PDB file of N, CA and C in Angstrom:
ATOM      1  N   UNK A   1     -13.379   6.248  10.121  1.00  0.00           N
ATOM      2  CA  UNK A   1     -14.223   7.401  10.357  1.00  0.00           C
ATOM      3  C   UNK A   1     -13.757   8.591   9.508  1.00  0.00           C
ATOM      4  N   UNK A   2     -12.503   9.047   9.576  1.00  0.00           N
ATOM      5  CA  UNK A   2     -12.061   9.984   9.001  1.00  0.00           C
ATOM      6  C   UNK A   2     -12.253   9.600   7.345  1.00  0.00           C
ATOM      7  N   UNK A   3     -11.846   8.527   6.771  1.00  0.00           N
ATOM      8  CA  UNK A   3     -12.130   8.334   5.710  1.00  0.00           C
ATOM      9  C   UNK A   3     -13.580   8.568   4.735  1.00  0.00           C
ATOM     10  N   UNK A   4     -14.604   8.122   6.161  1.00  0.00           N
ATOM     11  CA  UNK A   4     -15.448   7.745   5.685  1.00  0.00           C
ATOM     12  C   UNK A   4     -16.607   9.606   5.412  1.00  0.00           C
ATOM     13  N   UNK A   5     -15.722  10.072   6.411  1.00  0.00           N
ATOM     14  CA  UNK A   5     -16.690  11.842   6.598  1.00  0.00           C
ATOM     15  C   UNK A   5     -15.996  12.257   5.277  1.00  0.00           C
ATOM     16  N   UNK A   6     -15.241  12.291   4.394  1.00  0.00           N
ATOM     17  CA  UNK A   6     -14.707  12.700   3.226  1.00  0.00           C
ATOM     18  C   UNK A   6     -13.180  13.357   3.981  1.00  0.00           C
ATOM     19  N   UNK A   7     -12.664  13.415   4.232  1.00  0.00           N
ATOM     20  CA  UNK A   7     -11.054  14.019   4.508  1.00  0.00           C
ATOM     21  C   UNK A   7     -10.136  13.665   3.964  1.00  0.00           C
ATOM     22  N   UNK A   8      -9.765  14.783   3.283  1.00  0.00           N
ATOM     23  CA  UNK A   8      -8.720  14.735   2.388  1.00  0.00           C
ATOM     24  C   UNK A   8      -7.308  14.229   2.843  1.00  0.00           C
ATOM     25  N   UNK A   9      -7.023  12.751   3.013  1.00  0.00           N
ATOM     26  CA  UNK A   9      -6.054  11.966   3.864  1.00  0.00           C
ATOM     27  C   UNK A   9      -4.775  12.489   3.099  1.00  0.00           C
ATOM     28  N   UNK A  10      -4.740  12.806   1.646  1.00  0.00           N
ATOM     29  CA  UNK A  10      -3.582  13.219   1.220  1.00  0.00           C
ATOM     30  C   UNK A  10      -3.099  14.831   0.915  1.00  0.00           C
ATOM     31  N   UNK A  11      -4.248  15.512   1.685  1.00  0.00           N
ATOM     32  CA  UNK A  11      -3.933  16.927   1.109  1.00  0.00           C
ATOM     33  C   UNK A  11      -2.341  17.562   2.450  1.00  0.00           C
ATOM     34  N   UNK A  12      -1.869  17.819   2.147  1.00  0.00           N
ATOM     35  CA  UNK A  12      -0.903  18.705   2.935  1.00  0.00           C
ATOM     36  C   UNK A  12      -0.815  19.448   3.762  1.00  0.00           C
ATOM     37  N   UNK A  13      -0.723  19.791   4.741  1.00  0.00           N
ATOM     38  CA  UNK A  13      -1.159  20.437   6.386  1.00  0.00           C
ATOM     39  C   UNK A  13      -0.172  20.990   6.981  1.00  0.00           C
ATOM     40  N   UNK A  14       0.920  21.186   7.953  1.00  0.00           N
ATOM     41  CA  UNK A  14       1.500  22.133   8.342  1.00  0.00           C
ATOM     42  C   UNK A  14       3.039  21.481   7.605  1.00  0.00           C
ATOM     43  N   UNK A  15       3.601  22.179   6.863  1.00  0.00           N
ATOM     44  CA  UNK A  15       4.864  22.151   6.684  1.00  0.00           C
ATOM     45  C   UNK A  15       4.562  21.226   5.059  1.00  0.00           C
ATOM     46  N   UNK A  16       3.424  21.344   4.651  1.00  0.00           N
ATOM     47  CA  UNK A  16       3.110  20.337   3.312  1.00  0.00           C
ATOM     48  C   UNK A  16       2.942  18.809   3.632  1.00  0.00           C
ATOM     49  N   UNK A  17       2.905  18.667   5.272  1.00  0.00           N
ATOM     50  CA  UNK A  17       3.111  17.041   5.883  1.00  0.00           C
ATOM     51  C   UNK A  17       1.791  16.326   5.716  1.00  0.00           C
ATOM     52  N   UNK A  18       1.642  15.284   4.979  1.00  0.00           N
ATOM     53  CA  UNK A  18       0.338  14.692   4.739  1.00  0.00           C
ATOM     54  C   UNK A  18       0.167  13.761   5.787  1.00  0.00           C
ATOM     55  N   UNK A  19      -1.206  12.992   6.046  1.00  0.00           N
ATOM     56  CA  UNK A  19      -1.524  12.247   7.042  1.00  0.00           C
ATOM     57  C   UNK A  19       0.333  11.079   7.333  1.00  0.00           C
ATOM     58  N   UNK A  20       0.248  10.772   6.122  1.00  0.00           N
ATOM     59  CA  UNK A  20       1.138  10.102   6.144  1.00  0.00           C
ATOM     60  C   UNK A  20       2.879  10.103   6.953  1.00  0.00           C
ATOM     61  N   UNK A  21       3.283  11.186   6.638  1.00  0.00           N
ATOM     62  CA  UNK A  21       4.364  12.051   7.020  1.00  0.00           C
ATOM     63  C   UNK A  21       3.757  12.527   8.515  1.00  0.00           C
ATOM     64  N   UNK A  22       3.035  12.668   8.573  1.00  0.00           N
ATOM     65  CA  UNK A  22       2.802  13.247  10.061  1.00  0.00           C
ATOM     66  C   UNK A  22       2.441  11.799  11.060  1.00  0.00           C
ATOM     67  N   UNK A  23       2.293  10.615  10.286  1.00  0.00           N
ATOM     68  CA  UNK A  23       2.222   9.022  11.300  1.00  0.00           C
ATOM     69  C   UNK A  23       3.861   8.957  11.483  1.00  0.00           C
ATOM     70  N   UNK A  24       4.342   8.788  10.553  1.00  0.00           N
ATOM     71  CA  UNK A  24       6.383   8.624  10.437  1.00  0.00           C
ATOM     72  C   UNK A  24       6.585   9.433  11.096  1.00  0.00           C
ATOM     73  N   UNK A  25       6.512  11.208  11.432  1.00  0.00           N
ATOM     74  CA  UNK A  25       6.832  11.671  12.417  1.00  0.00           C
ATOM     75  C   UNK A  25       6.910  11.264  13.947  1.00  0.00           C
ATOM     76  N   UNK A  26       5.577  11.833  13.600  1.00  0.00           N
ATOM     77  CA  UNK A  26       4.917  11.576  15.322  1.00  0.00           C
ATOM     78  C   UNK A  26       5.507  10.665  16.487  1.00  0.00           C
ATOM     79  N   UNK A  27       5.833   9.221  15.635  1.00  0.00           N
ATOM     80  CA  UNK A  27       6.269   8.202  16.266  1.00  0.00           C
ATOM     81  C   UNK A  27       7.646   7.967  16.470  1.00  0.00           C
ATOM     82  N   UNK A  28       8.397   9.049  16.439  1.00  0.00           N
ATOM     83  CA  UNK A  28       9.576   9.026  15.665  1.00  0.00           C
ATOM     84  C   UNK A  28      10.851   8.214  16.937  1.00  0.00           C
ATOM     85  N   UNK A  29      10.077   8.138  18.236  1.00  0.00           N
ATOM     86  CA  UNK A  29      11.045   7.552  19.641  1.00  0.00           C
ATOM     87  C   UNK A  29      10.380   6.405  19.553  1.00  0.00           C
ATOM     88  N   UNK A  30       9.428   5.944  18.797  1.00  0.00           N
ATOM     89  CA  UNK A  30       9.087   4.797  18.788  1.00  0.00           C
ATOM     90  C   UNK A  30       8.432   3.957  17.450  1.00  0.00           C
ATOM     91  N   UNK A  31       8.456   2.329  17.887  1.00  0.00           N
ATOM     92  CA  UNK A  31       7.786   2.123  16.542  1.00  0.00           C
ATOM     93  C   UNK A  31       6.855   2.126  16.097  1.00  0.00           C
ATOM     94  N   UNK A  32       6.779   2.266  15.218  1.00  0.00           N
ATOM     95  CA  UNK A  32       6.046   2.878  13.913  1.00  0.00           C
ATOM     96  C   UNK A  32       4.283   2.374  13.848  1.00  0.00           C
ATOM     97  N   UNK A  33       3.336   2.788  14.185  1.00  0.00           N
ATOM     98  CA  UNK A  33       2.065   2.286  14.354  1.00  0.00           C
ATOM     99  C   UNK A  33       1.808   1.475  13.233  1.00  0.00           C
ATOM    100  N   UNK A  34       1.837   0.287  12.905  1.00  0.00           N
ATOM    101  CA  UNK A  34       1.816  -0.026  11.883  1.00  0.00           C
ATOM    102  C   UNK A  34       0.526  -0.265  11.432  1.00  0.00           C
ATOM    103  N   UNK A  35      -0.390  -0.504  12.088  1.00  0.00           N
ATOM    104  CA  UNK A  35      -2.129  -0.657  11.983  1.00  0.00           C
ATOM    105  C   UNK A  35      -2.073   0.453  11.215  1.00  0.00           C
ATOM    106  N   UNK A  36      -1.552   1.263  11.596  1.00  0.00           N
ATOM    107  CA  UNK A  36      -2.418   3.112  11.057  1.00  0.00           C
ATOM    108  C   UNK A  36      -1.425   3.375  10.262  1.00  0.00           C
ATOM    109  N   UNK A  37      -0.061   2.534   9.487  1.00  0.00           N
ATOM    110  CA  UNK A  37       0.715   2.959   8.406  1.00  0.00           C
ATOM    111  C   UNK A  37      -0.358   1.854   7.669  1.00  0.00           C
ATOM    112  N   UNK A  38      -0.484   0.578   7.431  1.00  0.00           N
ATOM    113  CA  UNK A  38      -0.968  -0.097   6.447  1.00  0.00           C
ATOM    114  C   UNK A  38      -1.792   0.497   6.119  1.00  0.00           C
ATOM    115  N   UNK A  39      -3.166   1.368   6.862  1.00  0.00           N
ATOM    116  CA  UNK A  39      -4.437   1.713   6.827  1.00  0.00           C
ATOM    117  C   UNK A  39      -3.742   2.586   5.452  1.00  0.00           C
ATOM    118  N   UNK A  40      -2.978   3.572   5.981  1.00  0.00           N
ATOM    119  CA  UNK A  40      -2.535   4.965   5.584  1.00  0.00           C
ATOM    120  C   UNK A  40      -2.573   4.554   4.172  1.00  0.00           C
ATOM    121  N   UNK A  41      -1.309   3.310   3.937  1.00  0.00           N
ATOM    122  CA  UNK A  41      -0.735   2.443   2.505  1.00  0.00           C
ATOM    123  C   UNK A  41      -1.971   2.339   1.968  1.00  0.00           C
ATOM    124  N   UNK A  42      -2.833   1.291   2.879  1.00  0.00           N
ATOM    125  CA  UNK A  42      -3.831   0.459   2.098  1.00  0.00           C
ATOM    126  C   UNK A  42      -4.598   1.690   0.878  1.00  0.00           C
ATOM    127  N   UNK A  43      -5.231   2.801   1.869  1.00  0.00           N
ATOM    128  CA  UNK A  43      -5.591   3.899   0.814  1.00  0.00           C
ATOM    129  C   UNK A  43      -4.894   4.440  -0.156  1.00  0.00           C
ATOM    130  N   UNK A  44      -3.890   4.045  -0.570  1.00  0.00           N
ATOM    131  CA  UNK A  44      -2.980   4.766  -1.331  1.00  0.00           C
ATOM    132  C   UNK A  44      -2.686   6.178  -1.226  1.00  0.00           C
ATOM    133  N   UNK A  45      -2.266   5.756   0.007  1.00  0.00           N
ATOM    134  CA  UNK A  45      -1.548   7.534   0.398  1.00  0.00           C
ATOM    135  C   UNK A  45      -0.042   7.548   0.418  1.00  0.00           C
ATOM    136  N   UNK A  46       0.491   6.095   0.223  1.00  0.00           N
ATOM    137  CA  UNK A  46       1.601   6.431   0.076  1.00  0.00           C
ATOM    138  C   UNK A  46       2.263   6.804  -1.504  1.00  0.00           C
ATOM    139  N   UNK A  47       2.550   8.251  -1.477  1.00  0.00           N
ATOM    140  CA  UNK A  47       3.082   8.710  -3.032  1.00  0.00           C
ATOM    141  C   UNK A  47       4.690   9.297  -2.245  1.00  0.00           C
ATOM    142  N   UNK A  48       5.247   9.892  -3.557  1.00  0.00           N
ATOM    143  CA  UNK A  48       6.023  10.866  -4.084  1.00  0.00           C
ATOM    144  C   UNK A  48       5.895  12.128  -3.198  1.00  0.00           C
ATOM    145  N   UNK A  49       5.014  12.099  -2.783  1.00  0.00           N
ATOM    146  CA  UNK A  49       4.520  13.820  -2.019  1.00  0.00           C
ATOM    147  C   UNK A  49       6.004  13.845  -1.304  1.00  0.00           C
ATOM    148  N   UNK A  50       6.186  15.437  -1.639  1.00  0.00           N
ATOM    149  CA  UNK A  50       7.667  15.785  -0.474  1.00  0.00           C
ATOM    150  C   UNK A  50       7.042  16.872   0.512  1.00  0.00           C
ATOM    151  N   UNK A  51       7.514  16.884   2.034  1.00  0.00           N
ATOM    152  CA  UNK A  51       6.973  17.673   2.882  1.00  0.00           C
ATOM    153  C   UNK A  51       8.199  19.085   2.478  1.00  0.00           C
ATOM    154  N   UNK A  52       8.094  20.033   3.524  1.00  0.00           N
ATOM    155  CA  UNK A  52       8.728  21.112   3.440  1.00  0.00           C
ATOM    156  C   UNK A  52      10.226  21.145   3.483  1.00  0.00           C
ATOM    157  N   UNK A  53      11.050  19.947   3.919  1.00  0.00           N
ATOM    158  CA  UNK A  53      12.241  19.449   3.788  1.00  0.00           C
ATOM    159  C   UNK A  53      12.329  18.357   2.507  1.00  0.00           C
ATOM    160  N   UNK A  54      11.902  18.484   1.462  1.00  0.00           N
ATOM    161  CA  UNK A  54      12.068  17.777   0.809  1.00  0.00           C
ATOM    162  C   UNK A  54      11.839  15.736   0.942  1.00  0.00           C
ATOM    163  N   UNK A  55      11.166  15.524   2.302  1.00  0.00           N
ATOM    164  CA  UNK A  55      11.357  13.945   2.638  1.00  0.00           C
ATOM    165  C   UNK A  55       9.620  13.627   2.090  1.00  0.00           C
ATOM    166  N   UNK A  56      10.209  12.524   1.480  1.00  0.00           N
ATOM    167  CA  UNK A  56       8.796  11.859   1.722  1.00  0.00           C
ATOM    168  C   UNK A  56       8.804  10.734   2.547  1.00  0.00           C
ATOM    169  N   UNK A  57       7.410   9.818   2.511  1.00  0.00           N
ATOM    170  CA  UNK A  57       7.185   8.917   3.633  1.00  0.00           C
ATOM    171  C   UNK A  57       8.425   7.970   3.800  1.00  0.00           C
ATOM    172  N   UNK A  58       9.150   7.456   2.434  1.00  0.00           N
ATOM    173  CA  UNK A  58       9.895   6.636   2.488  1.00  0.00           C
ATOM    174  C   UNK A  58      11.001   7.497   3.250  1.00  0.00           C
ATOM    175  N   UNK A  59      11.689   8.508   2.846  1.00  0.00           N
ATOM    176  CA  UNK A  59      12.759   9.096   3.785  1.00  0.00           C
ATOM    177  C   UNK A  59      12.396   8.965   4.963  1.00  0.00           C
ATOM    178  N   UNK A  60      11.002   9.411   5.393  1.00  0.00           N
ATOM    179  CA  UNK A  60      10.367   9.571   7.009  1.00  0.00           C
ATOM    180  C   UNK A  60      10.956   8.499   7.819  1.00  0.00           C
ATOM    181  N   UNK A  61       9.897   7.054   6.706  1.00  0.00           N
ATOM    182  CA  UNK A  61       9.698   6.076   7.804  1.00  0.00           C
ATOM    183  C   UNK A  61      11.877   5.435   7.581  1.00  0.00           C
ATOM    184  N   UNK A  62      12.432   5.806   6.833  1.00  0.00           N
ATOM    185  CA  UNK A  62      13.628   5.419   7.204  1.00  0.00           C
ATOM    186  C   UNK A  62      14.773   5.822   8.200  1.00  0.00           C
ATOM    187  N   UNK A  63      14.576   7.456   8.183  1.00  0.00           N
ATOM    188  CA  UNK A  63      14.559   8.626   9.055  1.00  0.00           C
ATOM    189  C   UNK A  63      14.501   7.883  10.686  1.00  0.00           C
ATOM    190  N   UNK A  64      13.380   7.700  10.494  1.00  0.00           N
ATOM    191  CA  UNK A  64      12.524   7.239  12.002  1.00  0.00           C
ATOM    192  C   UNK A  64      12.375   6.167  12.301  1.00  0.00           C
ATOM    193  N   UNK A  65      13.365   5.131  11.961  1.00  0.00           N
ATOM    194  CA  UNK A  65      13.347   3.780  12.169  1.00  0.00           C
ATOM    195  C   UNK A  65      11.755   2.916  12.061  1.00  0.00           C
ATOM    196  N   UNK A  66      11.405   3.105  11.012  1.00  0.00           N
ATOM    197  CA  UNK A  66      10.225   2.108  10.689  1.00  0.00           C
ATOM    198  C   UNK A  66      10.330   1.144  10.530  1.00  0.00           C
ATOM    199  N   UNK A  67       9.819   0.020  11.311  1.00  0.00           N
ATOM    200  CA  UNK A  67       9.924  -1.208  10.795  1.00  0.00           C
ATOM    201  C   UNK A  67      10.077  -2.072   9.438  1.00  0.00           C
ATOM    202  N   UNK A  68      11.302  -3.094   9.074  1.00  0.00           N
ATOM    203  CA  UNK A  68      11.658  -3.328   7.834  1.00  0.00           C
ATOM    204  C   UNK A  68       9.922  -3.929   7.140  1.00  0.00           C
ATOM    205  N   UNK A  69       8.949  -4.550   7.685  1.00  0.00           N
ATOM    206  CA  UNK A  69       7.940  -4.761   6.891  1.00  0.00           C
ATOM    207  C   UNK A  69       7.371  -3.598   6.337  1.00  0.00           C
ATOM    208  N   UNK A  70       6.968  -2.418   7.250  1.00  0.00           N
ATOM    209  CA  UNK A  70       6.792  -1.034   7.017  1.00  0.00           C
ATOM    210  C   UNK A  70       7.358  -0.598   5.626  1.00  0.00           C
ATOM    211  N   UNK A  71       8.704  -0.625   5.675  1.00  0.00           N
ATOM    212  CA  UNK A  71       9.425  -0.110   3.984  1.00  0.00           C
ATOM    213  C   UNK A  71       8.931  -1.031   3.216  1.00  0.00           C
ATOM    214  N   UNK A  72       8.731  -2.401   3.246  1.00  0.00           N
ATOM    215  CA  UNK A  72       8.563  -3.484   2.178  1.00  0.00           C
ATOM    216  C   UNK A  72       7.230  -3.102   1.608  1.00  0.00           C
ATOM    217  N   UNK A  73       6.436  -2.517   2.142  1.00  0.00           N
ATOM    218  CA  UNK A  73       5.535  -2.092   2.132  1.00  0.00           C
ATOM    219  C   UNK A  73       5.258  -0.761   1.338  1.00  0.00           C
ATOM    220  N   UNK A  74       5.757  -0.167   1.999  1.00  0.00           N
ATOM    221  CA  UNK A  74       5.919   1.339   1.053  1.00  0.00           C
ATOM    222  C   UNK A  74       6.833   0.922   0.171  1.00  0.00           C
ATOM    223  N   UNK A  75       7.478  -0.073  -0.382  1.00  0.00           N
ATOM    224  CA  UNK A  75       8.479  -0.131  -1.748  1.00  0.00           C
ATOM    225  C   UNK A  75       6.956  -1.121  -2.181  1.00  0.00           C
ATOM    226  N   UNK A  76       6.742  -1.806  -1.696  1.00  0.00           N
ATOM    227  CA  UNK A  76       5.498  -2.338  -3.095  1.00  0.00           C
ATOM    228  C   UNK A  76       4.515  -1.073  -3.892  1.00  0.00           C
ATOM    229  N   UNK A  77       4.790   0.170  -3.196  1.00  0.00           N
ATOM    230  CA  UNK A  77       3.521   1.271  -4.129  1.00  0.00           C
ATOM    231  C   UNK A  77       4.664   1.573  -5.154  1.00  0.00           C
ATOM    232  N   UNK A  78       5.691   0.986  -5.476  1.00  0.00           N
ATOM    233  CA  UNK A  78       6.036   1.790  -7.166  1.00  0.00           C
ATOM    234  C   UNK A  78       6.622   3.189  -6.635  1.00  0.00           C
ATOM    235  N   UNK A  79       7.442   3.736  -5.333  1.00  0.00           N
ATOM    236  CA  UNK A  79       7.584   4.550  -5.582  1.00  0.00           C
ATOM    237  C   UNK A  79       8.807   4.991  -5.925  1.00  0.00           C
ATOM    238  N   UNK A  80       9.245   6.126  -6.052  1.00  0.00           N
ATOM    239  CA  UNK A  80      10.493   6.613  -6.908  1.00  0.00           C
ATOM    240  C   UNK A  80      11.223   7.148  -5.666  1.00  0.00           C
ATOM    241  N   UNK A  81      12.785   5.898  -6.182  1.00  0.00           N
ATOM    242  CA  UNK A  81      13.305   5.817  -5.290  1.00  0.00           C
ATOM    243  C   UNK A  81      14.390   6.855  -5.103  1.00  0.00           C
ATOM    244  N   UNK A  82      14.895   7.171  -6.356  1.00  0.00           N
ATOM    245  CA  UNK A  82      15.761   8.782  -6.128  1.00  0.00           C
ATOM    246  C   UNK A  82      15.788   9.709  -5.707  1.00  0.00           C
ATOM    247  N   UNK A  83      14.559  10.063  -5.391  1.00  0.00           N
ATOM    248  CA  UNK A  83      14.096  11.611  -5.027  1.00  0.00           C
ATOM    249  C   UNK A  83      15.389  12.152  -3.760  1.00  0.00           C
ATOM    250  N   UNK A  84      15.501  13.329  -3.797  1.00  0.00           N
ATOM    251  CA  UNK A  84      16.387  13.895  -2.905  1.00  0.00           C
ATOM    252  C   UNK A  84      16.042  14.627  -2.148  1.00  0.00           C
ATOM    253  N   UNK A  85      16.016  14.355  -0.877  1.00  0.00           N
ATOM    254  CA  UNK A  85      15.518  15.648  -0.076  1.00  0.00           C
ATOM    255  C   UNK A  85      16.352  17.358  -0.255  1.00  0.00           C
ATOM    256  N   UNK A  86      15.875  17.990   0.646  1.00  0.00           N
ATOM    257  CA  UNK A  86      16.647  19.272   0.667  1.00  0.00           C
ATOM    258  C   UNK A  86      18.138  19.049   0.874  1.00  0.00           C
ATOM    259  N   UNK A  87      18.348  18.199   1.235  1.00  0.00           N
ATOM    260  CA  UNK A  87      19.726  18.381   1.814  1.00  0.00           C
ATOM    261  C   UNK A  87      20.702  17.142   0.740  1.00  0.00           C
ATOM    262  N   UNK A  88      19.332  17.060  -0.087  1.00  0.00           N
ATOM    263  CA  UNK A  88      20.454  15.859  -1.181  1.00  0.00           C
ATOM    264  C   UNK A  88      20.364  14.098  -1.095  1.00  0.00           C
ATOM    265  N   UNK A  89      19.951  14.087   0.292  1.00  0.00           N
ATOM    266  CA  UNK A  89      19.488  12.633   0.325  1.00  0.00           C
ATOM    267  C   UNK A  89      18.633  12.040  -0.100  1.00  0.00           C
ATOM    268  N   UNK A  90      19.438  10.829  -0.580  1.00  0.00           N
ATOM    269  CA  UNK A  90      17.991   9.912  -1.096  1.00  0.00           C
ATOM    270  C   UNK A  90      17.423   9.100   0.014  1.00  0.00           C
ATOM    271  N   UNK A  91      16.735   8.204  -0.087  1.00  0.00           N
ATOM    272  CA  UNK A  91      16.313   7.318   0.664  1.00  0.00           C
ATOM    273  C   UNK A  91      17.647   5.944   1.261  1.00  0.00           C
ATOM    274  N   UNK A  92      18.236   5.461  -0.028  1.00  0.00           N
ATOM    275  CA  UNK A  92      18.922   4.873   0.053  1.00  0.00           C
ATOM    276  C   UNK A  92      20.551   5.164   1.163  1.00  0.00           C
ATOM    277  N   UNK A  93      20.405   6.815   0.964  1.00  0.00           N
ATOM    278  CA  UNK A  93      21.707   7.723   1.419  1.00  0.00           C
ATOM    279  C   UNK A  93      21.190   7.342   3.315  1.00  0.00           C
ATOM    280  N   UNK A  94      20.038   7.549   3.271  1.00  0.00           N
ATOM    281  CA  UNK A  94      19.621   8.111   4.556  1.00  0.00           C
ATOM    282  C   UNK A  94      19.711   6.431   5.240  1.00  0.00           C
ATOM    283  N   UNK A  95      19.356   5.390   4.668  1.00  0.00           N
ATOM    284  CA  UNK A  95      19.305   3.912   5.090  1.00  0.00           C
ATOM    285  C   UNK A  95      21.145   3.791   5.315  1.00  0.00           C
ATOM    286  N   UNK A  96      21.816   3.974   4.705  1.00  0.00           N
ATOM    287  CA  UNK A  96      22.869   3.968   5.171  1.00  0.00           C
ATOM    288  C   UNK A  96      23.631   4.737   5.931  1.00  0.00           C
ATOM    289  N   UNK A  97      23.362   5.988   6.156  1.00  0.00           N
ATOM    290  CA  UNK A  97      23.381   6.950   7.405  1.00  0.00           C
ATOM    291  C   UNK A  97      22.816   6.218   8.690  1.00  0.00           C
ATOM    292  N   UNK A  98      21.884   5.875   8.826  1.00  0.00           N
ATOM    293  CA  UNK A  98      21.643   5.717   9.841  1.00  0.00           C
ATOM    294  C   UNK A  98      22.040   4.058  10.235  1.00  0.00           C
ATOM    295  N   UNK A  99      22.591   3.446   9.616  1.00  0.00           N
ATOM    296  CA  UNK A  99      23.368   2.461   9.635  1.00  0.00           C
ATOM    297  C   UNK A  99      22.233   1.365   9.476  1.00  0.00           C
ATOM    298  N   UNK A 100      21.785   1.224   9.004  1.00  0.00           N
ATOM    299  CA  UNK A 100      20.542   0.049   8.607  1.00  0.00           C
ATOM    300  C   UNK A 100      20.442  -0.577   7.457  1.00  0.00           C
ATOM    301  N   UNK A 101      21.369  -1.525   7.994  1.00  0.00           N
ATOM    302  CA  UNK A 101      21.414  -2.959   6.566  1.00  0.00           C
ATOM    303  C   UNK A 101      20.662  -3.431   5.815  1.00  0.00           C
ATOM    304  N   UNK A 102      19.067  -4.012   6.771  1.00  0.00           N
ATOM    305  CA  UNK A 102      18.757  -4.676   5.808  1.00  0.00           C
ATOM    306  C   UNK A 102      17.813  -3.795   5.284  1.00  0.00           C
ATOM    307  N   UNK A 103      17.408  -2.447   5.045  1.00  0.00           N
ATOM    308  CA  UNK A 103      16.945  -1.335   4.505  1.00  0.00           C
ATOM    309  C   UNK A 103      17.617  -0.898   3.143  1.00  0.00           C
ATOM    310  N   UNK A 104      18.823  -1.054   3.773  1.00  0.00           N
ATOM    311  CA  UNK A 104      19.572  -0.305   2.907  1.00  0.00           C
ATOM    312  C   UNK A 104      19.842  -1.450   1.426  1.00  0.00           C
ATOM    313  N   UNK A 105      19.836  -2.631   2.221  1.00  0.00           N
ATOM    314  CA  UNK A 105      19.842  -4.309   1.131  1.00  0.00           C
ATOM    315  C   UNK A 105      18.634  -4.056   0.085  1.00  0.00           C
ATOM    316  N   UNK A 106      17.549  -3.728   0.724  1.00  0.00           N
ATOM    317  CA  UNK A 106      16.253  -3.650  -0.011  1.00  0.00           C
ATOM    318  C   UNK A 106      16.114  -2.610  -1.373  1.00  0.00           C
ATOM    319  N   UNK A 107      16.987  -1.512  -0.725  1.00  0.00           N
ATOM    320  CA  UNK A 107      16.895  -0.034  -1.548  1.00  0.00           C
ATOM    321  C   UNK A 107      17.922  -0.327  -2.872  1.00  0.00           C
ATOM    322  N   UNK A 108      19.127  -1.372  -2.662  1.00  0.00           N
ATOM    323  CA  UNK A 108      20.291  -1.161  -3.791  1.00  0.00           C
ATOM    324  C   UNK A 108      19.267  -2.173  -4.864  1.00  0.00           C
TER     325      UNK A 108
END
């Protein structure tokens, strides 16, 4: 529906958080809606975009314990895996912070 009325699924909204960043949030005590992350993927909303802390989806959904198909997923869009948030982390930094192996297996 939302897609279909024209809404800008990737424009930026409170804090620069796109649809995307605001699904990885939201869910953040639980897992990860994955119906409504693939949807999110399938449109190619998953980019590079950084919210107001510097994270993008991949920091999010690693951040927020997303399911390992979830990342396999967001690593098939090509995205760039260095980026650093505000505080310097990469994606890879943050998979091993939060102690998550086979995330962190995927990212080296």
């Amino acid at each position: 529906m939302v897609f279909k009325q024209g809404f800008d699924v990737n424009a930026g909204y409170s804090d620069e958080l796109t649809a995307l960043h605001l699904a990885m949030v939201r869910y953040k005590d639980q897992p990860c809606p994955e119906k409504l992350l693939d949807l999110f993927i399938d449109r190619a909303l998953a980019d590079d975009t950084q919210d107001h802390t510097g994270c993008t989806a991949l920091h999010e959904a690693i951040t927020h314990n997303a399911s390992l198909r979830i990342v396999k997923k967001l690593l098939q869009e090509d995205l760039y895996l260095d980026i650093m948030d505000n505080d310097d982390n990469t994606p890879l930094h943050l998979a091993a912070e939060t102690l998550n192996p086979e995330v962190t297996k995927l990212l080296l």
